[in-house]
CSV table of C-alpha atoms in Angstrom, one decimal:
chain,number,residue,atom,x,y,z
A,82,UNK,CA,17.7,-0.7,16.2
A,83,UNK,CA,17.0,0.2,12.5
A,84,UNK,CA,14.3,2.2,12.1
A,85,UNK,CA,12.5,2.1,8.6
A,86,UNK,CA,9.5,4.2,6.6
A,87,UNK,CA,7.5,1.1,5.7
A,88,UNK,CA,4.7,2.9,4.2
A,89,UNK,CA,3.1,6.2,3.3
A,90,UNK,CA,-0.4,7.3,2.6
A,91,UNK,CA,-2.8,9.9,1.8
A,92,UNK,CA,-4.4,10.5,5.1
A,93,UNK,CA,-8.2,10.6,5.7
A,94,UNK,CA,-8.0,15.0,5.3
A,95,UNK,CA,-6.8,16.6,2.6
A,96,UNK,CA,-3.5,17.9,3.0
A,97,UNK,CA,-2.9,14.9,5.7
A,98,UNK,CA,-0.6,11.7,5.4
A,99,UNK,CA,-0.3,8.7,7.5
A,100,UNK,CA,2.8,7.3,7.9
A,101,UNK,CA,4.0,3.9,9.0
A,102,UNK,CA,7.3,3.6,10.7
A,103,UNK,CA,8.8,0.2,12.2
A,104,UNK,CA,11.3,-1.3,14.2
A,105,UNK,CA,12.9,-3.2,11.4
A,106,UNK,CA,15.1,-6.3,12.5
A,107,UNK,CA,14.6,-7.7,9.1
A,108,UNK,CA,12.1,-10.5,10.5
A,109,UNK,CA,8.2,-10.2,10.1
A,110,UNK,CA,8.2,-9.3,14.1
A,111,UNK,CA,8.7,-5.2,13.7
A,112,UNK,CA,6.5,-2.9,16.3
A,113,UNK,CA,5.2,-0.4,13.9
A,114,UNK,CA,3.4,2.9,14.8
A,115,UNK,CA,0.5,4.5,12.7
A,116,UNK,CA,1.7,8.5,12.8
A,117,UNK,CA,-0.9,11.3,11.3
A,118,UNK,CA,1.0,14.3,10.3
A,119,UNK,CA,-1.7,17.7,9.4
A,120,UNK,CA,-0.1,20.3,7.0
A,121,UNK,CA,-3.1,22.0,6.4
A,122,UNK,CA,-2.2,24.7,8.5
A,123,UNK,CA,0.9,26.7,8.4
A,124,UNK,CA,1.9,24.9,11.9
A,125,UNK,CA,2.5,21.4,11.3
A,126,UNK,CA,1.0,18.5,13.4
A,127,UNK,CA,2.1,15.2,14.3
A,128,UNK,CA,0.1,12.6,16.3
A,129,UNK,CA,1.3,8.8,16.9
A,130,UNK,CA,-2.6,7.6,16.4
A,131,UNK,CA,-1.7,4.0,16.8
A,132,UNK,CA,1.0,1.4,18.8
A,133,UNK,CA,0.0,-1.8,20.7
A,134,UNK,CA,3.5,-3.4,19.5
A,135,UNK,CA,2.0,-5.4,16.6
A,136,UNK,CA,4.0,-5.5,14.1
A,137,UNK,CA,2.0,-3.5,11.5
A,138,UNK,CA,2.5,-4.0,7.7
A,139,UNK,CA,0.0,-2.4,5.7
A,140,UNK,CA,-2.4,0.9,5.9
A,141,UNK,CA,-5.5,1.8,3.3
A,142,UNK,CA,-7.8,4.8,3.9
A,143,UNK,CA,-11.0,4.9,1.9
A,144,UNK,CA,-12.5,7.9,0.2
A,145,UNK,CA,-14.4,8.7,3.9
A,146,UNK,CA,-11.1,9.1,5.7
A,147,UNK,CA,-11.9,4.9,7.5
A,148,UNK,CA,-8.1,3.5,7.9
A,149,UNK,CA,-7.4,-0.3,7.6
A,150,UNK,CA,-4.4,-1.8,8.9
A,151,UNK,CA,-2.9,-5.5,8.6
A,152,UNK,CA,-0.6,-6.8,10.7
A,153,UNK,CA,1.8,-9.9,10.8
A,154,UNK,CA,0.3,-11.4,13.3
A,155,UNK,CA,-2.8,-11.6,11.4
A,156,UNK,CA,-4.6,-8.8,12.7
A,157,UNK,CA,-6.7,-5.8,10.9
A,158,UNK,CA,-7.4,-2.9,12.3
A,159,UNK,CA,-9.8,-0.1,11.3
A,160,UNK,CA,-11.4,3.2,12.3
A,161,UNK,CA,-14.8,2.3,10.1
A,162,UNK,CA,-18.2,1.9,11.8
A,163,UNK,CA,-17.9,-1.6,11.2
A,164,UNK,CA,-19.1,-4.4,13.7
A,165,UNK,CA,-16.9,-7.5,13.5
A,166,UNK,CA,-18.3,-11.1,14.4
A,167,UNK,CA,-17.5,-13.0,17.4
A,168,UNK,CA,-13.7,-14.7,16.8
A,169,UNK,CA,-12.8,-17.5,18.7
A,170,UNK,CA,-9.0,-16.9,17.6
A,171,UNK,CA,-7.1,-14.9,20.6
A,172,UNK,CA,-4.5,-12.7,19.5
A,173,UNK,CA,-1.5,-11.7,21.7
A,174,UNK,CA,-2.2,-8.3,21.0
A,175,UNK,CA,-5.4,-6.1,21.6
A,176,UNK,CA,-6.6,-2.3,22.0
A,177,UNK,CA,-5.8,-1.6,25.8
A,178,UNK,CA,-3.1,0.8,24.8
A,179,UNK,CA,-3.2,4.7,25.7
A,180,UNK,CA,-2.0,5.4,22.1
A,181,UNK,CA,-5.0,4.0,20.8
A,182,UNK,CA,-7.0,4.7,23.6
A,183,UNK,CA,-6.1,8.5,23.5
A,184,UNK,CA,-5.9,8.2,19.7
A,185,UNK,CA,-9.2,10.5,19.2
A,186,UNK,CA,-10.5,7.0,16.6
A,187,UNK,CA,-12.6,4.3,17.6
A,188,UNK,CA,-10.5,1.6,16.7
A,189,UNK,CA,-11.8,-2.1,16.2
A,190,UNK,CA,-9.9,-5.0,15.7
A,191,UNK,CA,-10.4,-8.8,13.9
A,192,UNK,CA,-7.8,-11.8,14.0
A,193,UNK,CA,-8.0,-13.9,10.7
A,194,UNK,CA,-8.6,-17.3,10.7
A,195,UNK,CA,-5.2,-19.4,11.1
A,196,UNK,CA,-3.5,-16.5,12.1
A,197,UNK,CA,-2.5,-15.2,8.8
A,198,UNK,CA,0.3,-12.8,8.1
A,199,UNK,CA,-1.5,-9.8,6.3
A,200,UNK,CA,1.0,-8.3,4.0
A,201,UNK,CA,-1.3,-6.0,2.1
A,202,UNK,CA,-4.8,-4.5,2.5
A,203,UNK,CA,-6.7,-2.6,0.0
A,204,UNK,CA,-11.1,-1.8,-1.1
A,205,UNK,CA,-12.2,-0.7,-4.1
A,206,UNK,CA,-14.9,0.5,-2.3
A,207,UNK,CA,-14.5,1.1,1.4
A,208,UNK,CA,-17.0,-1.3,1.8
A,209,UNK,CA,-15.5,-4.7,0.8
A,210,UNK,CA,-11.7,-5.3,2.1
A,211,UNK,CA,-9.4,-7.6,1.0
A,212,UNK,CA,-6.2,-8.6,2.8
A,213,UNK,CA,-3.7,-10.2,1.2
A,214,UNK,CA,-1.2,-12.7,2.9
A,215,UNK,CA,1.8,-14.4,3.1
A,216,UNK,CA,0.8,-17.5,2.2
A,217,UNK,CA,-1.3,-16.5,-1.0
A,218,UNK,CA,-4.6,-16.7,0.5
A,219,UNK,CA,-7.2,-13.5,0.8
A,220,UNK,CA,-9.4,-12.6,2.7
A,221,UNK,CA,-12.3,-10.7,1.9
A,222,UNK,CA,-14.8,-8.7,4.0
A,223,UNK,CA,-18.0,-7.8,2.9
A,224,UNK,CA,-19.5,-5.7,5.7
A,225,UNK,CA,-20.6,-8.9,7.5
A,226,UNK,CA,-18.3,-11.7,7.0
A,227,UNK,CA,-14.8,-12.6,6.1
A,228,UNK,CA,-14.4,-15.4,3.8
A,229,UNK,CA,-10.8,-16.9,3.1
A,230,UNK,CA,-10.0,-17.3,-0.5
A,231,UNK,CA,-7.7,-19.7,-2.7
A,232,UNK,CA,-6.0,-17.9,-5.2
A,233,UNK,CA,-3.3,-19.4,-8.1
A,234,UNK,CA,-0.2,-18.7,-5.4
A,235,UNK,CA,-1.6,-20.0,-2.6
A,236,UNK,CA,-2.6,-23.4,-4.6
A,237,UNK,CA,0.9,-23.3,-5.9
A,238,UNK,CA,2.2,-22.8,-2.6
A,239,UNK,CA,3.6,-19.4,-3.8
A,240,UNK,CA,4.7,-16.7,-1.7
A,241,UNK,CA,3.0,-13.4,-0.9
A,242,UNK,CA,-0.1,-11.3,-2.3
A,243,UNK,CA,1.6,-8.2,-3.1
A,244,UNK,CA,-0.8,-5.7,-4.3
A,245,UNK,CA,-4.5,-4.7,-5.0
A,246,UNK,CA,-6.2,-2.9,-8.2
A,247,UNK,CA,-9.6,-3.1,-9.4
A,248,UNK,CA,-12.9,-0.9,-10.1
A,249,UNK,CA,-15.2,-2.9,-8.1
A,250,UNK,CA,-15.4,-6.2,-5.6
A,251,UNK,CA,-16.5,-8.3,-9.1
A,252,UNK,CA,-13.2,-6.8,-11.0
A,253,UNK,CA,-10.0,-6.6,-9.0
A,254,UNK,CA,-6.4,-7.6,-10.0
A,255,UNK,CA,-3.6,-8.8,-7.3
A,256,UNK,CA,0.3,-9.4,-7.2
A,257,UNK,CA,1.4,-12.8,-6.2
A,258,UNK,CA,4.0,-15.5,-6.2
A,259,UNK,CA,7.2,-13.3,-5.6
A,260,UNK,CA,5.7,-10.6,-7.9
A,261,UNK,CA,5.7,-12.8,-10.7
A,262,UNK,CA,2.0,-13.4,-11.0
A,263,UNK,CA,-0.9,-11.5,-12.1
A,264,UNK,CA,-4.4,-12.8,-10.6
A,265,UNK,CA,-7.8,-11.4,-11.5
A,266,UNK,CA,-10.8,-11.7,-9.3
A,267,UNK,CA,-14.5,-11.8,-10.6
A,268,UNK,CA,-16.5,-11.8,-7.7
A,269,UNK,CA,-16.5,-15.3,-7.3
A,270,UNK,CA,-12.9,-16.8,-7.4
A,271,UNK,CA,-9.2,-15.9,-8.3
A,272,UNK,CA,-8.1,-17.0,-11.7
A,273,UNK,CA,-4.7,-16.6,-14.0
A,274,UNK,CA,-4.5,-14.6,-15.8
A,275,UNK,CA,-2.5,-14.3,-19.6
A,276,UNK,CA,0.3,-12.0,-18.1
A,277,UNK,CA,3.6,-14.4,-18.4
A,278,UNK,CA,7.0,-13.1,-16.6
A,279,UNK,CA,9.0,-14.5,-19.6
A,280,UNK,CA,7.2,-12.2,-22.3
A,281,UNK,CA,6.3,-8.9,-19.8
A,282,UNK,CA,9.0,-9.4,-17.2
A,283,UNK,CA,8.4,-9.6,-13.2
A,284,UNK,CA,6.4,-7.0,-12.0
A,285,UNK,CA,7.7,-4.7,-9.5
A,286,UNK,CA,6.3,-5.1,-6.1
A,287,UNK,CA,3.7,-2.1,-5.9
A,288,UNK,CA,3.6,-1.5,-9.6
A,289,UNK,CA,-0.4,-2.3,-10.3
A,290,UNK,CA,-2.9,0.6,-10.2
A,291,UNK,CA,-6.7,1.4,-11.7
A,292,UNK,CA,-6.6,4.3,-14.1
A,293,UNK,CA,-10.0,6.5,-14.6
A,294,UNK,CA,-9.7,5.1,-18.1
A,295,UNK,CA,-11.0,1.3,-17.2
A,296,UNK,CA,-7.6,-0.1,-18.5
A,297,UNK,CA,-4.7,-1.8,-15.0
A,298,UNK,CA,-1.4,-0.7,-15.0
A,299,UNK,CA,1.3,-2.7,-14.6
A,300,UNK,CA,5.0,-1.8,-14.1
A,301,UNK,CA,7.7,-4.4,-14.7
A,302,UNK,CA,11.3,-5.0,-15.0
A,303,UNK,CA,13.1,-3.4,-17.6
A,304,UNK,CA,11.0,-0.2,-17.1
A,305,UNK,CA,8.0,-1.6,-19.0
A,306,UNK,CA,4.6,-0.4,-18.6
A,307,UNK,CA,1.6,-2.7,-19.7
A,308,UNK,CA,-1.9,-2.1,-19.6
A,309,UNK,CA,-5.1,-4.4,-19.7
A,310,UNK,CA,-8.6,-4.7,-18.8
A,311,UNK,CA,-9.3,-8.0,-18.5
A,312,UNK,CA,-5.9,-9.8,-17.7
A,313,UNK,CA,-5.9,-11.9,-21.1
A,314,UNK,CA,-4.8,-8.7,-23.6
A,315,UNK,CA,-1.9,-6.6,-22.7
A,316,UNK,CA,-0.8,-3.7,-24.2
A,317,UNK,CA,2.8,-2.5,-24.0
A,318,UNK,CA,2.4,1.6,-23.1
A,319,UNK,CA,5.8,2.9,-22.5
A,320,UNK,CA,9.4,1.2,-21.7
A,321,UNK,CA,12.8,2.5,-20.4
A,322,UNK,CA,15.1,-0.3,-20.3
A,323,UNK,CA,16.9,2.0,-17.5
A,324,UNK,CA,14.0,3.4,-15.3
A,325,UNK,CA,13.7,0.9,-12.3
A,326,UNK,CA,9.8,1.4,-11.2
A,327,UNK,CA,9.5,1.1,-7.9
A,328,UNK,CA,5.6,1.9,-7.8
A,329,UNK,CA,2.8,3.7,-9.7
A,330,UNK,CA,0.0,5.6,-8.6
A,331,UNK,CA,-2.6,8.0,-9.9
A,332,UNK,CA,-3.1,11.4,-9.1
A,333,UNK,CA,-3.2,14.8,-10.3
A,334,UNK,CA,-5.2,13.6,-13.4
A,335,UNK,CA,-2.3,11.6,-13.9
A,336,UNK,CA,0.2,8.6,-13.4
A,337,UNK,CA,2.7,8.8,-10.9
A,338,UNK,CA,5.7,6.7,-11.0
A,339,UNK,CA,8.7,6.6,-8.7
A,340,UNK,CA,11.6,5.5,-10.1
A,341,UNK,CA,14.3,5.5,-7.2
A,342,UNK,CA,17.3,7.9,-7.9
A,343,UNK,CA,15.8,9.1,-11.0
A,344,UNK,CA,13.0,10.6,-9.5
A,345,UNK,CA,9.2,11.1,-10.1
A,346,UNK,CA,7.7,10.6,-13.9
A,347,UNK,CA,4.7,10.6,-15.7
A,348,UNK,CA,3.4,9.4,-18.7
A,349,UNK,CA,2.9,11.9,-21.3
A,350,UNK,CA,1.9,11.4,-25.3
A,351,UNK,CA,3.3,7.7,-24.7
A,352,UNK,CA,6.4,8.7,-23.3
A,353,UNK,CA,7.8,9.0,-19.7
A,354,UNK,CA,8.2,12.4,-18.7
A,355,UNK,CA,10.4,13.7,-15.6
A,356,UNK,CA,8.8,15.5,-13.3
A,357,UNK,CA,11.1,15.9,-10.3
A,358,UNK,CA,14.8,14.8,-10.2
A,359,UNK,CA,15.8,16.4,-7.0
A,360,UNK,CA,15.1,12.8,-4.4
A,361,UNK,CA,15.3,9.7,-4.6
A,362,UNK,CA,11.7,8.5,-5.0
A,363,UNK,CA,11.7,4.9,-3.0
A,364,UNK,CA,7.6,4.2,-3.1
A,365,UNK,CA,4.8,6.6,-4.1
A,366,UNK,CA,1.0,6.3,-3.1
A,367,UNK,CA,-1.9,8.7,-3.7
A,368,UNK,CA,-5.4,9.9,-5.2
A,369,UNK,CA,-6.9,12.6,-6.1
A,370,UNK,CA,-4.8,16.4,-5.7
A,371,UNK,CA,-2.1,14.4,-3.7
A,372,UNK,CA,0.8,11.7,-3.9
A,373,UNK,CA,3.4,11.1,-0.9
A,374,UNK,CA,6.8,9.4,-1.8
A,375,UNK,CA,9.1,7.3,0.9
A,376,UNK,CA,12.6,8.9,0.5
A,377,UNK,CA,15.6,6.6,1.7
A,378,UNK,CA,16.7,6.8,5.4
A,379,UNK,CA,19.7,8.4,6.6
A,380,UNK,CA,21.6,7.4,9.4
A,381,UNK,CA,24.5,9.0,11.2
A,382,UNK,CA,26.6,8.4,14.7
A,383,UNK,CA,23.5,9.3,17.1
A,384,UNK,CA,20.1,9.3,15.3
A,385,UNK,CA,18.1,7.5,12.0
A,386,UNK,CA,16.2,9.7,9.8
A,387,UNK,CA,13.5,8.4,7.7
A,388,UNK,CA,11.8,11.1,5.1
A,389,UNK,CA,8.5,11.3,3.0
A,390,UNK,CA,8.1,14.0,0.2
A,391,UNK,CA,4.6,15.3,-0.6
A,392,UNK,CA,3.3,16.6,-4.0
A,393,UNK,CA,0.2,18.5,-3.9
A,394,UNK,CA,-2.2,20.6,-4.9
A,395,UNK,CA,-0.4,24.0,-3.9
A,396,UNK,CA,0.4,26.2,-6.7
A,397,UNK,CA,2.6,28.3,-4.4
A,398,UNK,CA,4.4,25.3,-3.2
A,399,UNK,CA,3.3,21.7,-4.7
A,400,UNK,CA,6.3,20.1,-3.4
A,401,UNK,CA,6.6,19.5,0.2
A,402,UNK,CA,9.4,17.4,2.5
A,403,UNK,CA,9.1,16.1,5.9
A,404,UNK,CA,11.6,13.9,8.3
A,405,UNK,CA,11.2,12.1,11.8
A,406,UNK,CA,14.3,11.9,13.7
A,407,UNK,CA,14.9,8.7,16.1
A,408,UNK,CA,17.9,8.5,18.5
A,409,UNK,CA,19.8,5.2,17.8
């Protein structure tokens, strides 16, 4: 069994993260569990809030501490005070389980129509949430309905909506086609945009992010960092032929990139800035006072470890680690 950090988030407290962990046989079929780990306090806390065996592939929490979750099996998941219509798609999977039963959350759950794969979910609201799939299609819920969208990969028969960034449900950018495609939404339908791979270069998988300052972000290869509003005028911002961007977020008034064995940077004065050198920064996620980073899994004779590092708001300590140990 290999047993890999898929994902880590800010969790619905401050001083909180949620971590996704999964069974990883390399197929789409992993079990994944939905851990909450509390640092708040000076004793440390770690609950297993979700696990039905689905195999789990995406988390979002919204500014009101709701958590969404996508799975390959084309179910979501969430903790909001939401009421989902009738479905008459039966999913092999369900909430009879004591770890979401004894979860302390109310958990509801939808199947998508056609049994989607959701490989990404993401609001820029809390109120509309769109999951992104395999196949290119979305789906968007508005608080009512879901509605299943076309976009330019899945008319192309592309592969994968990778990533989410907008301001609002009328202005949201998304990944798509192998990470090769940028797609702009306007509240209506999905459109091309001008960004071409040829001229910017393919975008790394999770680099796309909102910034306060109304412009998207996007990280590509050859450690090139483009910016736009409307997906027709791109600005080149920085470039370092040898930082590989992993993925960008924003927080701590600030852009947050991790860039693997070189560590964490920012932008600063139009130029990338180091800001810690001491791990190898695989993904970063985050808002506000905090962003978590995956760190690479170690694995020895008896056990796997899979790590997460924390940068916060501490000025006694703003840089935290944490590891789960699993017996092989």
């Amino acid at each position: 069994m290999h047993v890999q950090l898929l994902k880590i988030i800010n969790g619905p407290r401050p001083k909180s993260a949620i971590a996704l962990i999964i069974q990883d046989d390399g197929s789409l079929e992993n079990p994944g569990q939905v851990i909450l780990d509390d640092f708040s306090a000076e004793e440390f806390k770690s609950n297993k809030i979700f696990y039905n065996g689905d195999s789990i592939y995406d988390l979002w929490v919204s500014p009101a501490g709701d958590i969404w979750a996508c799975s390959s099996f084309g179910n979501v998941y969430t903790t909001a005070d939401v009421n989902f219509p009738d479905n008459p798609i039966r999913s092999g999977y369900n909430l009879d389980h004591d770890r979401i039963r004894n979860s302390g959350y109310n958990w509801k759950m939808y199947t998508l129509d056609a049994v989607q794969n959701g490989v990404r979910i993401w609001s820029p609201d809390g109120v509309n949430i769109f999951v992104g799939t395999y196949s290119g299609h979305v789906y968007l819920w508005n608080g009512t309905t879901w509605t299943k969208q076309e976009t330019p990969t899945s008319e192309k028969e592309g592969k994968y909506i990778y990533h989410f960034a907008g301001t609002a449900v009328n202005n949201v950018f998304a990944i798509g086609n192998h990470a090769t495609e940028l797609h702009h939404y306007n509240g209506t339908k999905w459109e091309p945009t001008a960004f071409d791979r040829f001229t910017h270069g393919s975008l790394a998988p999770s680099g796309l992010l909102q910034h306060p300052d109304g412009f998207c972000y996007l990280a590509c290869e050859g450690g090139r960092i483009w910016k736009t509003r409307d997906g027709q005028q791109f600005e080149l911002v920085v470039q370092d032929p040898e930082l590989n961007i992993s993925s960008m977020a924003y927080a701590h008034d600030k852009i947050i990139i991790a860039a693997g064995e070189k560590g964490v940077f920012t932008i600063q004065d139009e130029q990338l800035v180091n800001l810690r050198n001491t791990f190898n920064a695989v993904q970063v996620s985050g808002s506000g006072n905090q962003a978590v980073f995956i760190r690479p899994e170690k694995e020895s004779e008896d056990k796997i470890t899979v790590a997460y590092a924390v940068y916060c708001s501490s000025p006694e300590k703003p840089w935290l680690g944490y590891s789960f140990h699993y017996a092989k």
